[in-house]
């Protein structure tokens, strides 16, 4: 589904960040906040998602993936994004969508698409004043996940 491009960067970013944390003792783990908590919880993730989706939809390269979405499809896509991010960052949500490789295979996502999406993500994180540590976790996770999204140089 071509419309899944809206979620390609942010989904993978947070998924990778959620699973790349170093091991710690159970005492440290109980005191350490999850990325979900550090990002501000559900409402913050929803707000960031809305802003990010809006930016992608306005981009010259990426808007081609969202032309023709019905209001219902927009709402469903947005909810999948929020649920995925909530779950992937250690929150209580359940994500029932497809895995990201399956969702993006055949879309022909290019290196230029990837860069534009990352730039939009950075702008969104900056707008919401995400602290440097959390921003670094999110952005750092992208590098290992890019191979599952970009199909064309």
PDB file of C-alpha atoms in Angstrom:
ATOM      1  CA  UNK A   1       0.000   0.000   0.000  1.00  0.00           C
ATOM      2  CA  UNK A   2       1.647   3.185  -1.150  1.00  0.00           C
ATOM      3  CA  UNK A   3       0.170   5.198   1.687  1.00  0.00           C
ATOM      4  CA  UNK A   4       2.386   3.448   4.213  1.00  0.00           C
ATOM      5  CA  UNK A   5       5.251   5.758   3.238  1.00  0.00           C
ATOM      6  CA  UNK A   6       3.913   8.187   5.827  1.00  0.00           C
ATOM      7  CA  UNK A   7       5.077   5.915   8.547  1.00  0.00           C
ATOM      8  CA  UNK A   8       8.266   4.502   7.088  1.00  0.00           C
ATOM      9  CA  UNK A   9      10.813   6.628   8.927  1.00  0.00           C
ATOM     10  CA  UNK A  10       9.207   7.260  12.255  1.00  0.00           C
ATOM     11  CA  UNK A  11       8.038   3.692  12.726  1.00  0.00           C
ATOM     12  CA  UNK A  12      11.390   2.176  12.047  1.00  0.00           C
ATOM     13  CA  UNK A  13      13.180   4.747  14.117  1.00  0.00           C
ATOM     14  CA  UNK A  14      11.256   4.075  17.257  1.00  0.00           C
ATOM     15  CA  UNK A  15      11.139   0.334  16.713  1.00  0.00           C
ATOM     16  CA  UNK A  16      14.907   0.204  16.533  1.00  0.00           C
ATOM     17  CA  UNK A  17      15.357   2.512  19.483  1.00  0.00           C
ATOM     18  CA  UNK A  18      13.105   0.363  21.632  1.00  0.00           C
ATOM     19  CA  UNK A  19      15.169  -2.757  21.011  1.00  0.00           C
ATOM     20  CA  UNK A  20      18.678  -1.309  21.051  1.00  0.00           C
ATOM     21  CA  UNK A  21      18.931  -0.485  24.751  1.00  0.00           C
ATOM     22  CA  UNK A  22      21.917  -1.965  26.624  1.00  0.00           C
ATOM     23  CA  UNK A  23      21.303  -4.663  29.253  1.00  0.00           C
ATOM     24  CA  UNK A  24      21.009  -3.471  32.844  1.00  0.00           C
ATOM     25  CA  UNK A  25      20.356  -4.941  36.275  1.00  0.00           C
ATOM     26  CA  UNK A  26      16.751  -5.405  37.428  1.00  0.00           C
ATOM     27  CA  UNK A  27      17.204  -2.565  39.932  1.00  0.00           C
ATOM     28  CA  UNK A  28      18.416  -0.241  37.180  1.00  0.00           C
ATOM     29  CA  UNK A  29      15.645  -1.409  34.881  1.00  0.00           C
ATOM     30  CA  UNK A  30      12.962  -0.603  37.429  1.00  0.00           C
ATOM     31  CA  UNK A  31      14.388   2.897  37.861  1.00  0.00           C
ATOM     32  CA  UNK A  32      15.058   3.578  34.144  1.00  0.00           C
ATOM     33  CA  UNK A  33      12.188   5.150  32.249  1.00  0.00           C
ATOM     34  CA  UNK A  34      11.241   3.719  28.878  1.00  0.00           C
ATOM     35  CA  UNK A  35      11.692   5.759  25.735  1.00  0.00           C
ATOM     36  CA  UNK A  36       7.879   5.956  25.637  1.00  0.00           C
ATOM     37  CA  UNK A  37       7.861   7.644  29.059  1.00  0.00           C
ATOM     38  CA  UNK A  38      10.798   9.905  28.226  1.00  0.00           C
ATOM     39  CA  UNK A  39       9.068  11.045  25.028  1.00  0.00           C
ATOM     40  CA  UNK A  40       6.019  12.052  27.075  1.00  0.00           C
ATOM     41  CA  UNK A  41       3.671   9.090  26.675  1.00  0.00           C
ATOM     42  CA  UNK A  42       0.712   8.530  24.395  1.00  0.00           C
ATOM     43  CA  UNK A  43      -0.432  12.122  23.888  1.00  0.00           C
ATOM     44  CA  UNK A  44       3.085  13.278  23.019  1.00  0.00           C
ATOM     45  CA  UNK A  45       3.584  10.417  20.565  1.00  0.00           C
ATOM     46  CA  UNK A  46       0.214  11.205  18.964  1.00  0.00           C
ATOM     47  CA  UNK A  47       1.128  14.892  18.600  1.00  0.00           C
ATOM     48  CA  UNK A  48       4.536  14.088  17.106  1.00  0.00           C
ATOM     49  CA  UNK A  49       2.903  11.593  14.732  1.00  0.00           C
ATOM     50  CA  UNK A  50       0.357  14.141  13.552  1.00  0.00           C
ATOM     51  CA  UNK A  51       3.030  16.745  12.887  1.00  0.00           C
ATOM     52  CA  UNK A  52       5.301  14.255  11.129  1.00  0.00           C
ATOM     53  CA  UNK A  53       2.494  12.940   8.900  1.00  0.00           C
ATOM     54  CA  UNK A  54       1.544  16.515   8.013  1.00  0.00           C
ATOM     55  CA  UNK A  55       5.117  17.320   7.013  1.00  0.00           C
ATOM     56  CA  UNK A  56       5.434  14.209   4.849  1.00  0.00           C
ATOM     57  CA  UNK A  57       2.163  14.942   3.086  1.00  0.00           C
ATOM     58  CA  UNK A  58       3.422  18.422   2.121  1.00  0.00           C
ATOM     59  CA  UNK A  59       6.788  17.276   0.760  1.00  0.00           C
ATOM     60  CA  UNK A  60       7.300  17.316  -2.984  1.00  0.00           C
ATOM     61  CA  UNK A  61       8.777  13.815  -3.100  1.00  0.00           C
ATOM     62  CA  UNK A  62       6.694  12.106  -0.429  1.00  0.00           C
ATOM     63  CA  UNK A  63       3.270  13.547  -1.112  1.00  0.00           C
ATOM     64  CA  UNK A  64       2.914  11.173  -4.062  1.00  0.00           C
ATOM     65  CA  UNK A  65       2.297   8.378  -1.570  1.00  0.00           C
ATOM     66  CA  UNK A  66      -0.725  10.022   0.062  1.00  0.00           C
ATOM     67  CA  UNK A  67      -2.725  11.349  -2.866  1.00  0.00           C
ATOM     68  CA  UNK A  68      -6.251   9.989  -2.767  1.00  0.00           C
ATOM     69  CA  UNK A  69      -6.425   8.847   0.850  1.00  0.00           C
ATOM     70  CA  UNK A  70      -9.958   8.979   2.176  1.00  0.00           C
ATOM     71  CA  UNK A  71     -10.586  10.519   5.586  1.00  0.00           C
ATOM     72  CA  UNK A  72     -11.144   7.025   6.961  1.00  0.00           C
ATOM     73  CA  UNK A  73      -7.833   5.787   5.511  1.00  0.00           C
ATOM     74  CA  UNK A  74      -6.022   8.809   6.939  1.00  0.00           C
ATOM     75  CA  UNK A  75      -7.409   8.074  10.401  1.00  0.00           C
ATOM     76  CA  UNK A  76      -6.528   4.379  10.165  1.00  0.00           C
ATOM     77  CA  UNK A  77      -2.982   5.148   9.021  1.00  0.00           C
ATOM     78  CA  UNK A  78      -2.545   7.646  11.824  1.00  0.00           C
ATOM     79  CA  UNK A  79      -3.791   5.165  14.437  1.00  0.00           C
ATOM     80  CA  UNK A  80      -1.457   2.439  13.136  1.00  0.00           C
ATOM     81  CA  UNK A  81       1.430   4.886  13.434  1.00  0.00           C
ATOM     82  CA  UNK A  82       0.557   5.922  16.980  1.00  0.00           C
ATOM     83  CA  UNK A  83      -0.007   2.321  18.129  1.00  0.00           C
ATOM     84  CA  UNK A  84       3.247   1.165  16.564  1.00  0.00           C
ATOM     85  CA  UNK A  85       5.265   3.961  18.128  1.00  0.00           C
ATOM     86  CA  UNK A  86       3.625   3.513  21.495  1.00  0.00           C
ATOM     87  CA  UNK A  87       4.415  -0.208  21.479  1.00  0.00           C
ATOM     88  CA  UNK A  88       7.901   0.077  19.990  1.00  0.00           C
ATOM     89  CA  UNK A  89       9.043   2.634  22.544  1.00  0.00           C
ATOM     90  CA  UNK A  90       7.906   0.555  25.529  1.00  0.00           C
ATOM     91  CA  UNK A  91       4.348   1.826  25.928  1.00  0.00           C
ATOM     92  CA  UNK A  92       1.172  -0.167  26.589  1.00  0.00           C
ATOM     93  CA  UNK A  93      -0.279  -0.169  23.050  1.00  0.00           C
ATOM     94  CA  UNK A  94      -0.731  -3.147  20.753  1.00  0.00           C
ATOM     95  CA  UNK A  95       0.304  -2.753  17.121  1.00  0.00           C
ATOM     96  CA  UNK A  96      -1.603  -5.003  14.709  1.00  0.00           C
ATOM     97  CA  UNK A  97      -0.213  -3.743  11.385  1.00  0.00           C
ATOM     98  CA  UNK A  98       2.206  -5.396   8.982  1.00  0.00           C
ATOM     99  CA  UNK A  99       5.938  -5.570   9.563  1.00  0.00           C
ATOM    100  CA  UNK A 100       7.817  -2.681   7.993  1.00  0.00           C
ATOM    101  CA  UNK A 101       9.710  -4.653   5.338  1.00  0.00           C
ATOM    102  CA  UNK A 102       6.440  -6.093   4.027  1.00  0.00           C
ATOM    103  CA  UNK A 103       4.694  -2.726   4.217  1.00  0.00           C
ATOM    104  CA  UNK A 104       7.366  -0.965   2.156  1.00  0.00           C
ATOM    105  CA  UNK A 105       8.391  -3.612  -0.387  1.00  0.00           C
ATOM    106  CA  UNK A 106       7.521  -2.491  -3.890  1.00  0.00           C
ATOM    107  CA  UNK A 107       7.029   1.184  -3.070  1.00  0.00           C
ATOM    108  CA  UNK A 108      10.285   2.137  -4.748  1.00  0.00           C
ATOM    109  CA  UNK A 109      11.445   4.297  -1.879  1.00  0.00           C
ATOM    110  CA  UNK A 110      14.613   6.110  -2.936  1.00  0.00           C
ATOM    111  CA  UNK A 111      17.565   7.561  -1.101  1.00  0.00           C
ATOM    112  CA  UNK A 112      16.085  11.027  -1.754  1.00  0.00           C
ATOM    113  CA  UNK A 113      12.755   9.933  -0.215  1.00  0.00           C
ATOM    114  CA  UNK A 114      14.639   8.625   2.800  1.00  0.00           C
ATOM    115  CA  UNK A 115      16.584  11.867   3.275  1.00  0.00           C
ATOM    116  CA  UNK A 116      13.442  13.978   2.986  1.00  0.00           C
ATOM    117  CA  UNK A 117      11.661  11.790   5.544  1.00  0.00           C
ATOM    118  CA  UNK A 118      14.580  11.998   7.969  1.00  0.00           C
ATOM    119  CA  UNK A 119      14.729  15.773   7.553  1.00  0.00           C
ATOM    120  CA  UNK A 120      11.006  15.958   8.358  1.00  0.00           C
ATOM    121  CA  UNK A 121      11.486  13.775  11.414  1.00  0.00           C
ATOM    122  CA  UNK A 122      14.298  16.004  12.683  1.00  0.00           C
ATOM    123  CA  UNK A 123      12.128  19.081  12.154  1.00  0.00           C
ATOM    124  CA  UNK A 124       9.269  17.455  14.059  1.00  0.00           C
ATOM    125  CA  UNK A 125      11.494  16.393  16.962  1.00  0.00           C
ATOM    126  CA  UNK A 126      12.966  19.898  17.095  1.00  0.00           C
ATOM    127  CA  UNK A 127       9.513  21.499  17.048  1.00  0.00           C
ATOM    128  CA  UNK A 128       8.516  19.445  20.098  1.00  0.00           C
ATOM    129  CA  UNK A 129      11.846  20.129  21.798  1.00  0.00           C
ATOM    130  CA  UNK A 130      12.667  16.443  22.210  1.00  0.00           C
ATOM    131  CA  UNK A 131      15.772  16.302  24.434  1.00  0.00           C
ATOM    132  CA  UNK A 132      19.067  15.515  22.724  1.00  0.00           C
ATOM    133  CA  UNK A 133      19.429  12.083  24.373  1.00  0.00           C
ATOM    134  CA  UNK A 134      16.031  10.866  23.192  1.00  0.00           C
ATOM    135  CA  UNK A 135      16.456  12.508  19.805  1.00  0.00           C
ATOM    136  CA  UNK A 136      19.799  10.734  19.404  1.00  0.00           C
ATOM    137  CA  UNK A 137      18.209   7.391  20.310  1.00  0.00           C
ATOM    138  CA  UNK A 138      15.494   7.853  17.741  1.00  0.00           C
ATOM    139  CA  UNK A 139      17.802   9.090  14.978  1.00  0.00           C
ATOM    140  CA  UNK A 140      20.522   6.551  15.779  1.00  0.00           C
ATOM    141  CA  UNK A 141      18.098   3.703  15.313  1.00  0.00           C
ATOM    142  CA  UNK A 142      17.403   4.776  11.730  1.00  0.00           C
ATOM    143  CA  UNK A 143      20.782   3.782  10.348  1.00  0.00           C
ATOM    144  CA  UNK A 144      20.339   0.067  10.980  1.00  0.00           C
ATOM    145  CA  UNK A 145      16.818   0.034   9.592  1.00  0.00           C
ATOM    146  CA  UNK A 146      17.327   1.917   6.370  1.00  0.00           C
ATOM    147  CA  UNK A 147      18.069  -1.262   4.410  1.00  0.00           C
ATOM    148  CA  UNK A 148      14.510  -2.485   4.988  1.00  0.00           C
ATOM    149  CA  UNK A 149      12.960   0.691   3.582  1.00  0.00           C
ATOM    150  CA  UNK A 150      15.094   2.109   0.764  1.00  0.00           C
ATOM    151  CA  UNK A 151      14.824   0.072  -2.434  1.00  0.00           C
ATOM    152  CA  UNK A 152      16.459   2.402  -4.941  1.00  0.00           C
ATOM    153  CA  UNK A 153      19.620   4.480  -4.727  1.00  0.00           C
TER     154      UNK A 153
END
